[in-house]
PDB file of C-alpha atoms and ligand atoms in Angstrom:
ATOM      1  CA  MET Q 216     133.547 108.388  99.940  1.00 94.00           C
ATOM      2  CA  ASN Q 217     130.264 108.314 101.844  1.00 97.00           C
ATOM      3  CA  LEU Q 218     127.112 108.085  99.724  1.00 97.00           C
ATOM      4  CA  VAL Q 219     123.390 107.831 100.270  1.00 98.00           C
ATOM      5  CA  LEU Q 220     121.342 106.201  97.488  1.00 98.00           C
ATOM      6  CA  PHE Q 221     117.872 107.620  97.706  1.00 98.00           C
ATOM      7  CA  GLY Q 222     114.640 106.556  95.980  1.00 97.00           C
ATOM      8  CA  PRO Q 223     111.375 104.633  96.424  1.00 97.00           C
ATOM      9  CA  PRO Q 224     111.165 100.830  96.651  1.00 97.00           C
ATOM     10  CA  GLY Q 225     112.173  99.470  93.243  1.00 97.00           C
ATOM     11  CA  ALA Q 226     114.188 102.527  92.164  1.00 98.00           C
ATOM     12  CA  GLY Q 227     117.316 100.404  91.765  1.00 98.00           C
ATOM     13  CA  LYS Q 228     119.186 101.301  94.964  1.00 98.00           C
ATOM     14  CA  GLY Q 229     120.294  97.745  95.739  1.00 97.00           C
ATOM     15  CA  THR Q 230     121.202  96.972  92.119  1.00 97.00           C
ATOM     16  CA  GLN Q 231     123.338 100.086  91.800  1.00 98.00           C
ATOM     17  CA  ALA Q 232     124.831  99.871  95.310  1.00 97.00           C
ATOM     18  CA  LYS Q 233     126.271  96.421  94.501  1.00 95.00           C
ATOM     19  CA  ARG Q 234     127.876  97.820  91.342  1.00 95.00           C
ATOM     20  CA  LEU Q 235     129.353 100.840  93.152  1.00 95.00           C
ATOM     21  CA  GLU Q 236     130.597  98.573  95.915  1.00 94.00           C
ATOM     22  CA  GLU Q 237     132.575  96.613  93.352  1.00 92.00           C
ATOM     23  CA  ALA Q 238     133.790  99.617  91.376  1.00 93.00           C
ATOM     24  CA  TYR Q 239     134.911 101.747  94.330  1.00 93.00           C
ATOM     25  CA  GLY Q 240     135.547  99.257  97.145  1.00 93.00           C
ATOM     26  CA  ILE Q 241     133.099 101.028  99.458  1.00 95.00           C
ATOM     27  CA  LYS Q 242     130.606  99.025 101.478  1.00 97.00           C
ATOM     28  CA  GLN Q 243     126.875  98.746 100.755  1.00 97.00           C
ATOM     29  CA  LEU Q 244     124.861  99.107 103.956  1.00 97.00           C
ATOM     30  CA  SER Q 245     121.243  98.057 103.422  1.00 97.00           C
ATOM     31  CA  THR Q 246     119.028  98.455 106.474  1.00 97.00           C
ATOM     32  CA  GLY Q 247     116.447  96.188 104.788  1.00 96.00           C
ATOM     33  CA  ASP Q 248     119.063  93.397 104.492  1.00 95.00           C
ATOM     34  CA  MET Q 249     120.090  93.936 108.127  1.00 96.00           C
ATOM     35  CA  LEU Q 250     116.479  93.670 109.291  1.00 96.00           C
ATOM     36  CA  ARG Q 251     115.882  90.519 107.214  1.00 95.00           C
ATOM     37  CA  ALA Q 252     119.026  88.970 108.733  1.00 94.00           C
ATOM     38  CA  GLU Q 253     117.751  89.784 112.247  1.00 94.00           C
ATOM     39  CA  ALA Q 254     114.358  88.301 111.369  1.00 95.00           C
ATOM     40  CA  ALA Q 255     115.957  85.110 109.996  1.00 94.00           C
ATOM     41  CA  GLU Q 256     117.917  84.730 113.244  1.00 96.00           C
ATOM     42  CA  GLY Q 257     114.712  85.270 115.199  1.00 95.00           C
ATOM     43  CA  THR Q 258     116.157  88.011 117.450  1.00 94.00           C
ATOM     44  CA  ALA Q 259     113.805  90.249 119.431  1.00 92.00           C
ATOM     45  CA  VAL Q 260     114.550  93.129 117.061  1.00 92.00           C
ATOM     46  CA  GLY Q 261     113.993  90.871 114.060  1.00 94.00           C
ATOM     47  CA  GLN Q 262     110.619  89.657 115.273  1.00 94.00           C
ATOM     48  CA  ARG Q 263     109.431  93.193 115.884  1.00 93.00           C
ATOM     49  CA  ALA Q 264     110.678  94.371 112.486  1.00 95.00           C
ATOM     50  CA  ASP Q 265     109.282  91.399 110.581  1.00 95.00           C
ATOM     51  CA  ALA Q 266     105.661  92.182 111.471  1.00 94.00           C
ATOM     52  CA  LEU Q 267     106.051  95.795 110.298  1.00 96.00           C
ATOM     53  CA  MET Q 268     107.900  94.835 107.096  1.00 95.00           C
ATOM     54  CA  LYS Q 269     105.112  92.422 106.150  1.00 94.00           C
ATOM     55  CA  GLU Q 270     102.670  95.322 106.346  1.00 94.00           C
ATOM     56  CA  GLY Q 271     104.926  97.646 104.351  1.00 95.00           C
ATOM     57  CA  LYS Q 272     105.315  99.968 107.326  1.00 96.00           C
ATOM     58  CA  LEU Q 273     108.517 101.572 108.529  1.00 97.00           C
ATOM     59  CA  VAL Q 274     110.395 100.177 111.503  1.00 97.00           C
ATOM     60  CA  PRO Q 275     110.890 102.655 114.414  1.00 97.00           C
ATOM     61  CA  ASP Q 276     113.758 105.122 114.016  1.00 97.00           C
ATOM     62  CA  ASP Q 277     115.605 104.263 117.252  1.00 95.00           C
ATOM     63  CA  LEU Q 278     115.760 100.588 116.304  1.00 95.00           C
ATOM     64  CA  ILE Q 279     117.150 101.363 112.829  1.00 96.00           C
ATOM     65  CA  VAL Q 280     119.761 103.814 114.087  1.00 96.00           C
ATOM     66  CA  GLU Q 281     120.813 101.217 116.653  1.00 93.00           C
ATOM     67  CA  ILE Q 282     121.457  98.487 114.058  1.00 94.00           C
ATOM     68  CA  VAL Q 283     123.200 100.646 111.420  1.00 95.00           C
ATOM     69  CA  GLY Q 284     125.077 103.242 113.500  1.00 93.00           C
ATOM     70  CA  ASP Q 285     128.250 101.389 114.517  1.00 90.00           C
ATOM     71  CA  ARG Q 286     128.625  99.754 111.120  1.00 95.00           C
ATOM     72  CA  LEU Q 287     128.463 102.957 109.169  1.00 95.00           C
ATOM     73  CA  ILE Q 288     131.053 104.629 111.372  1.00 96.00           C
ATOM     74  CA  ARG Q 289     133.344 101.602 110.961  1.00 96.00           C
ATOM     75  CA  GLU Q 290     133.006 101.681 107.151  1.00 96.00           C
ATOM     76  CA  ALA Q 291     133.419 105.467 107.004  1.00 95.00           C
ATOM     77  CA  LYS Q 292     136.764 105.086 108.770  1.00 94.00           C
ATOM     78  CA  ARG Q 293     137.803 102.583 106.106  1.00 94.00           C
ATOM     79  CA  LYS Q 294     136.968 103.434 102.489  1.00 95.00           C
ATOM     80  CA  GLY Q 295     133.422 104.686 102.942  1.00 96.00           C
ATOM     81  CA  PHE Q 296     129.835 103.491 102.625  1.00 97.00           C
ATOM     82  CA  ILE Q 297     126.834 103.430 100.317  1.00 98.00           C
ATOM     83  CA  LEU Q 298     123.654 103.693 102.343  1.00 98.00           C
ATOM     84  CA  ASP Q 299     120.773 101.819 100.704  1.00 98.00           C
ATOM     85  CA  GLY Q 300     117.369 102.344 102.333  1.00 97.00           C
ATOM     86  CA  PHE Q 301     118.592 104.621 105.126  1.00 98.00           C
ATOM     87  CA  PRO Q 302     117.833 107.353 106.181  1.00 98.00           C
ATOM     88  CA  ARG Q 303     114.111 106.944 105.508  1.00 98.00           C
ATOM     89  CA  THR Q 304     112.720 109.618 107.834  1.00 98.00           C
ATOM     90  CA  VAL Q 305     113.876 113.118 108.805  1.00 98.00           C
ATOM     91  CA  PRO Q 306     114.686 111.989 112.381  1.00 98.00           C
ATOM     92  CA  GLN Q 307     116.876 109.218 110.912  1.00 98.00           C
ATOM     93  CA  ALA Q 308     118.656 111.802 108.727  1.00 98.00           C
ATOM     94  CA  GLU Q 309     119.227 114.028 111.762  1.00 98.00           C
ATOM     95  CA  ALA Q 310     120.566 111.053 113.728  1.00 97.00           C
ATOM     96  CA  LEU Q 311     122.914 110.197 110.838  1.00 98.00           C
ATOM     97  CA  ASP Q 312     124.160 113.798 110.606  1.00 97.00           C
ATOM     98  CA  GLY Q 313     124.864 113.780 114.358  1.00 97.00           C
ATOM     99  CA  LEU Q 314     126.644 110.406 114.313  1.00 96.00           C
ATOM    100  CA  LEU Q 315     128.945 111.509 111.489  1.00 97.00           C
ATOM    101  CA  ALA Q 316     129.603 115.008 112.875  1.00 96.00           C
ATOM    102  CA  ARG Q 317     130.646 113.611 116.260  1.00 96.00           C
ATOM    103  CA  LYS Q 318     133.378 111.603 114.491  1.00 95.00           C
ATOM    104  CA  GLY Q 319     134.434 114.443 112.205  1.00 95.00           C
ATOM    105  CA  LEU Q 320     132.932 112.615 109.192  1.00 96.00           C
ATOM    106  CA  ALA Q 321     130.441 113.756 106.532  1.00 96.00           C
ATOM    107  CA  LEU Q 322     128.361 112.641 103.557  1.00 97.00           C
ATOM    108  CA  ASP Q 323     129.764 113.382 100.097  1.00 97.00           C
ATOM    109  CA  HIS Q 324     126.607 112.973  97.999  1.00 97.00           C
ATOM    110  CA  VAL Q 325     122.962 112.046  98.359  1.00 98.00           C
ATOM    111  CA  VAL Q 326     122.043 110.583  94.976  1.00 98.00           C
ATOM    112  CA  SER Q 327     118.342 110.640  94.203  1.00 98.00           C
ATOM    113  CA  ILE Q 328     117.273 107.964  91.711  1.00 98.00           C
ATOM    114  CA  GLU Q 329     114.287 109.582  90.002  1.00 97.00           C
ATOM    115  CA  VAL Q 330     111.544 107.182  88.831  1.00 97.00           C
ATOM    116  CA  ASP Q 331     107.801 106.974  88.066  1.00 95.00           C
ATOM    117  CA  ASP Q 332     105.738 105.441  90.870  1.00 90.00           C
ATOM    118  CA  GLU Q 333     103.615 103.208  88.640  1.00 90.00           C
ATOM    119  CA  ALA Q 334     106.676 101.508  87.144  1.00 96.00           C
ATOM    120  CA  MET Q 335     107.809 100.524  90.631  1.00 96.00           C
ATOM    121  CA  VAL Q 336     104.973  98.036  91.090  1.00 96.00           C
ATOM    122  CA  GLU Q 337     106.184  96.006  88.078  1.00 97.00           C
ATOM    123  CA  ARG Q 338     109.801  96.282  89.205  1.00 97.00           C
ATOM    124  CA  ILE Q 339     109.074  95.027  92.705  1.00 97.00           C
ATOM    125  CA  THR Q 340     106.657  92.240  91.802  1.00 97.00           C
ATOM    126  CA  GLY Q 341     109.160  90.875  89.222  1.00 97.00           C
ATOM    127  CA  ARG Q 342     112.158  91.011  91.557  1.00 98.00           C
ATOM    128  CA  PHE Q 343     114.052  87.894  92.681  1.00 98.00           C
ATOM    129  CA  THR Q 344     117.535  87.115  93.989  1.00 97.00           C
ATOM    130  CA  CYS Q 345     119.977  84.233  94.014  1.00 98.00           C
ATOM    131  CA  ALA Q 346     119.450  82.261  97.223  1.00 96.00           C
ATOM    132  CA  ARG Q 347     123.179  81.521  97.500  1.00 97.00           C
ATOM    133  CA  CYS Q 348     124.999  84.761  96.594  1.00 95.00           C
ATOM    134  CA  GLY Q 349     122.233  87.381  96.694  1.00 93.00           C
ATOM    135  CA  ALA Q 350     122.679  88.579  93.078  1.00 95.00           C
ATOM    136  CA  GLY Q 351     119.602  90.542  91.977  1.00 96.00           C
ATOM    137  CA  TYR Q 352     117.377  89.726  88.998  1.00 98.00           C
ATOM    138  CA  HIS Q 353     114.059  90.649  87.387  1.00 98.00           C
ATOM    139  CA  ASP Q 354     111.546  88.531  85.453  1.00 97.00           C
ATOM    140  CA  THR Q 355     111.542  91.008  82.555  1.00 96.00           C
ATOM    141  CA  PHE Q 356     114.355  93.529  82.982  1.00 96.00           C
ATOM    142  CA  GLN Q 357     117.290  91.479  84.267  1.00 97.00           C
ATOM    143  CA  ARG Q 358     116.956  87.777  83.535  1.00 97.00           C
ATOM    144  CA  PRO Q 359     119.867  85.391  84.183  1.00 98.00           C
ATOM    145  CA  LYS Q 360     121.870  84.728  80.986  1.00 97.00           C
ATOM    146  CA  VAL Q 361     120.951  81.032  81.242  1.00 97.00           C
ATOM    147  CA  ASP Q 362     117.403  80.499  82.446  1.00 96.00           C
ATOM    148  CA  GLY Q 363     117.304  79.289  86.057  1.00 96.00           C
ATOM    149  CA  VAL Q 364     121.077  79.612  86.640  1.00 98.00           C
ATOM    150  CA  CYS Q 365     122.708  82.463  88.585  1.00 98.00           C
ATOM    151  CA  ASP Q 366     125.181  84.410  86.382  1.00 97.00           C
ATOM    152  CA  VAL Q 367     127.463  85.048  89.336  1.00 96.00           C
ATOM    153  CA  CYS Q 368     127.701  81.741  91.241  1.00 97.00           C
ATOM    154  CA  GLY Q 369     125.906  79.109  89.124  1.00 97.00           C
ATOM    155  CA  SER Q 370     123.296  78.340  91.785  1.00 98.00           C
ATOM    156  CA  THR Q 371     119.870  77.179  90.601  1.00 98.00           C
ATOM    157  CA  GLU Q 372     118.059  78.306  93.777  1.00 98.00           C
ATOM    158  CA  PHE Q 373     116.328  81.675  93.773  1.00 98.00           C
ATOM    159  CA  LYS Q 374     114.079  83.460  96.234  1.00 97.00           C
ATOM    160  CA  ARG Q 375     111.472  86.202  96.354  1.00 97.00           C
ATOM    161  CA  ARG Q 376     110.703  88.490  99.291  1.00 95.00           C
ATOM    162  CA  SER Q 377     107.315  87.930 100.923  1.00 93.00           C
ATOM    163  CA  ASP Q 378     106.747  91.719 101.025  1.00 95.00           C
ATOM    164  CA  ASP Q 379     107.274  92.047  97.236  1.00 96.00           C
ATOM    165  CA  ASN Q 380     103.571  91.740  96.399  1.00 95.00           C
ATOM    166  CA  GLU Q 381     101.364  94.438  94.893  1.00 95.00           C
ATOM    167  CA  ALA Q 382      99.372  95.349  98.028  1.00 95.00           C
ATOM    168  CA  THR Q 383     102.486  95.732 100.184  1.00 96.00           C
ATOM    169  CA  VAL Q 384     104.323  97.676  97.474  1.00 96.00           C
ATOM    170  CA  ARG Q 385     101.518 100.214  97.344  1.00 96.00           C
ATOM    171  CA  GLN Q 386     101.713 100.594 101.134  1.00 96.00           C
ATOM    172  CA  ARG Q 387     105.509 101.002 100.904  1.00 96.00           C
ATOM    173  CA  LEU Q 388     105.147 103.651  98.190  1.00 97.00           C
ATOM    174  CA  ALA Q 389     102.688 105.551 100.405  1.00 96.00           C
ATOM    175  CA  ALA Q 390     105.142 105.364 103.327  1.00 96.00           C
ATOM    176  CA  TYR Q 391     107.836 106.638 100.968  1.00 97.00           C
ATOM    177  CA  HIS Q 392     105.845 109.717  99.950  1.00 97.00           C
ATOM    178  CA  ASP Q 393     104.674 110.517 103.489  1.00 97.00           C
ATOM    179  CA  GLU Q 394     107.786 109.849 105.524  1.00 97.00           C
ATOM    180  CA  THR Q 395     110.812 109.485 103.245  1.00 98.00           C
ATOM    181  CA  GLU Q 396     110.487 112.172 100.568  1.00 97.00           C
ATOM    182  CA  PRO Q 397     111.004 114.973 103.153  1.00 98.00           C
ATOM    183  CA  VAL Q 398     114.518 113.558 103.676  1.00 98.00           C
ATOM    184  CA  LEU Q 399     115.412 114.818 100.201  1.00 97.00           C
ATOM    185  CA  ARG Q 400     114.540 118.398 101.163  1.00 97.00           C
ATOM    186  CA  HIS Q 401     116.605 117.992 104.334  1.00 98.00           C
ATOM    187  CA  TYR Q 402     119.663 117.226 102.168  1.00 98.00           C
ATOM    188  CA  GLU Q 403     118.779 119.784  99.483  1.00 97.00           C
ATOM    189  CA  HIS Q 404     119.232 122.423 102.178  1.00 96.00           C
ATOM    190  CA  GLN Q 405     122.730 121.041 102.735  1.00 96.00           C
ATOM    191  CA  GLY Q 406     123.503 121.177  98.989  1.00 97.00           C
ATOM    192  CA  LEU Q 407     124.219 117.435  98.855  1.00 98.00           C
ATOM    193  CA  VAL Q 408     121.574 116.177  96.395  1.00 98.00           C
ATOM    194  CA  ARG Q 409     122.477 114.897  92.924  1.00 97.00           C
ATOM    195  CA  LYS Q 410     119.806 113.462  90.607  1.00 97.00           C
ATOM    196  CA  VAL Q 411     119.979 110.584  88.137  1.00 98.00           C
ATOM    197  CA  ASP Q 412     117.306 109.275  85.742  1.00 98.00           C
ATOM    198  CA  GLY Q 413     116.301 105.933  87.228  1.00 98.00           C
ATOM    199  CA  MET Q 414     113.935 105.099  84.353  1.00 98.00           C
ATOM    200  CA  ALA Q 415     116.938 104.527  82.084  1.00 98.00           C
ATOM    201  CA  ALA Q 416     118.369 101.036  81.525  1.00 97.00           C
ATOM    202  CA  ILE Q 417     120.376  99.553  84.406  1.00 97.00           C
ATOM    203  CA  ASP Q 418     123.807 100.074  82.753  1.00 97.00           C
ATOM    204  CA  ASP Q 419     122.893 103.624  81.846  1.00 98.00           C
ATOM    205  CA  VAL Q 420     121.950 104.429  85.447  1.00 98.00           C
ATOM    206  CA  THR Q 421     125.331 103.035  86.543  1.00 97.00           C
ATOM    207  CA  ALA Q 422     127.080 105.336  84.066  1.00 97.00           C
ATOM    208  CA  GLN Q 423     125.139 108.346  85.386  1.00 98.00           C
ATOM    209  CA  LEU Q 424     126.097 107.412  88.949  1.00 97.00           C
ATOM    210  CA  GLU Q 425     129.758 107.047  88.065  1.00 95.00           C
ATOM    211  CA  ALA Q 426     129.641 110.494  86.501  1.00 96.00           C
ATOM    212  CA  VAL Q 427     128.238 111.930  89.736  1.00 94.00           C
ATOM    213  CA  VAL Q 428     130.671 110.262  92.115  1.00 90.00           C
ATOM    214  CA  GLY Q 429     133.679 110.736  89.834  1.00 85.00           C
TER     215      GLY Q 429
HETATM  216  P1  LIG G1533     115.532  98.969  95.376  1.00 54.57           P
HETATM  217  O1  LIG G1533     116.761  98.449  96.105  1.00 54.57           O
HETATM  218  O2  LIG G1533     115.614 100.449  95.139  1.00 54.57           O
HETATM  219  O3  LIG G1533     114.254  98.580  96.048  1.00 54.57           O
HETATM  220  P2  LIG G1533     116.299  97.043  93.280  1.00 54.57           P
HETATM  221  O4  LIG G1533     117.699  97.437  92.970  1.00 54.57           O
HETATM  222  O5  LIG G1533     116.101  95.825  94.092  1.00 54.57           O
HETATM  223  O6  LIG G1533     115.517  98.302  93.942  1.00 54.57           O
HETATM  224  O7  LIG G1533     115.509  96.904  91.888  1.00 54.57           O
HETATM  225  C1  LIG G1533     114.161  96.458  91.860  1.00 54.57           C
HETATM  226  C2  LIG G1533     113.969  95.498  90.682  1.00 54.57           C
HETATM  227  O8  LIG G1533     114.021  96.224  89.462  1.00 54.57           O
HETATM  228  C3  LIG G1533     115.028  94.407  90.580  1.00 54.57           C
HETATM  229  O9  LIG G1533     114.397  93.212  90.159  1.00 54.57           O
HETATM  230  C4  LIG G1533     116.006  94.941  89.516  1.00 54.57           C
HETATM  231  O10 LIG G1533     116.572  93.871  88.762  1.00 54.57           O
HETATM  232  C5  LIG G1533     115.112  95.814  88.643  1.00 54.57           C
HETATM  233  N1  LIG G1533     115.771  97.047  88.180  1.00 54.57           N
HETATM  234  C6  LIG G1533     116.671  97.810  88.852  1.00 54.57           C
HETATM  235  N2  LIG G1533     117.036  98.895  88.122  1.00 54.57           N
HETATM  236  C7  LIG G1533     116.322  98.818  86.955  1.00 54.57           C
HETATM  237  C8  LIG G1533     116.253  99.647  85.772  1.00 54.57           C
HETATM  238  N3  LIG G1533     116.985 100.771  85.649  1.00 54.57           N
HETATM  239  N4  LIG G1533     115.427  99.251  84.802  1.00 54.57           N
HETATM  240  C9  LIG G1533     114.669  98.108  84.909  1.00 54.57           C
HETATM  241  N5  LIG G1533     114.691  97.307  85.993  1.00 54.57           N
HETATM  242  C10 LIG G1533     115.512  97.639  87.003  1.00 54.57           C
HETATM  243  P1  LIG G1534     112.885  98.429  99.340  1.00 54.57           P
HETATM  244  O1  LIG G1534     114.106  99.183  98.983  1.00 54.57           O
HETATM  245  O2  LIG G1534     112.479  97.452  98.330  1.00 54.57           O
HETATM  246  O3  LIG G1534     111.774  99.302  99.866  1.00 54.57           O
HETATM  247  P2  LIG G1534     114.143  97.554 101.839  1.00 54.57           P
HETATM  248  O4  LIG G1534     114.793  96.230 101.837  1.00 54.57           O
HETATM  249  O5  LIG G1534     114.976  98.773 101.826  1.00 54.57           O
HETATM  250  O6  LIG G1534     113.129  97.524 100.620  1.00 54.57           O
HETATM  251  O7  LIG G1534     113.160  97.668 103.099  1.00 54.57           O
HETATM  252  C1  LIG G1534     112.221  96.663 103.399  1.00 54.57           C
HETATM  253  C2  LIG G1534     111.436  97.036 104.656  1.00 54.57           C
HETATM  254  O8  LIG G1534     112.325  97.151 105.768  1.00 54.57           O
HETATM  255  C3  LIG G1534     110.716  98.388 104.596  1.00 54.57           C
HETATM  256  O9  LIG G1534     109.442  98.279 104.007  1.00 54.57           O
HETATM  257  C4  LIG G1534     110.645  98.755 106.087  1.00 54.57           C
HETATM  258  O10 LIG G1534     109.612  98.028 106.739  1.00 54.57           O
HETATM  259  C5  LIG G1534     111.964  98.227 106.623  1.00 54.57           C
HETATM  260  N1  LIG G1534     113.060  99.238 106.584  1.00 54.57           N
HETATM  261  C6  LIG G1534     114.222  99.147 105.871  1.00 54.57           C
HETATM  262  N2  LIG G1534     114.995 100.228 106.084  1.00 54.57           N
HETATM  263  C7  LIG G1534     114.301 101.027 106.943  1.00 54.57           C
HETATM  264  C8  LIG G1534     114.551 102.299 107.535  1.00 54.57           C
HETATM  265  N3  LIG G1534     115.688 102.991 107.268  1.00 54.57           N
HETATM  266  N4  LIG G1534     113.601 102.825 108.372  1.00 54.57           N
HETATM  267  C9  LIG G1534     112.471 102.153 108.650  1.00 54.57           C
HETATM  268  N5  LIG G1534     112.166 100.962 108.116  1.00 54.57           N
HETATM  269  C10 LIG G1534     113.067 100.387 107.273  1.00 54.57           C
HETATM  270 ZN1  LIG G1535     124.331  83.450  92.785  1.00 54.57          ZN
END
């Protein structure tokens, strides 16, 4: 099964992708995570991406397609993938369609997580993750069961993304409306779009997603 999780920053794509990955054994592919890994390694690509990410601007299409292309084909030939944060522009969607078609592969669903913009600022500015295992949390909506201790691995080290501040979030939301929303219409024309209510509680969104993917 090949899925795209679609929605603005803070919609819950990463949170839900990790749950689907566990439930269905298909691989989460987050272009944001890939770019942050490149930046941490200090590669040429990573350095270029880092400056844009800090400003809340999109990274060029050719660079993104280059880093995600081979991996998504590899996963599609196994059990499938969940794309999280890609495609983010119409040219990226067209590149993805072409990559898959050339291998005789296709998307099964593009799931749009529908949310209110204003709520996304609070979601993003309250977001943090476990520094050891990457489990996702929120200051208000998803606190660890024991304060300061990761539910999954017991680590007491957490981190926050430097781009998860209010000014950058607003820039990212603007980029979403200008450049990413048209991707939904691209897939509506292909009859692939399914919608879920992303303002519901996290478990409820998971249940809606499971109903869509079957
Ligand atoms: P995205 O990957 O779409 O940017 P995340 O999955 O990282 O979004 O979620 C953003 C933040 O909001 C995280 O801190 C997460 O714990 C929290 N969150 C995710 N889904 C919900 C929800 N349905 N209700 C409340 N908070 C949520
Ligand atoms: P979020 O889901 O919270 O917006 P991501 O981790 O998906 O965050 O993306 C963080 C940043 O990485 C984006 O603001 C953008 O600069 C860059 N990025 C990630 N994926 C893409 C993509 N498909 N196209 C262009 N830029 C991307
Ligand atoms: Zn952990």
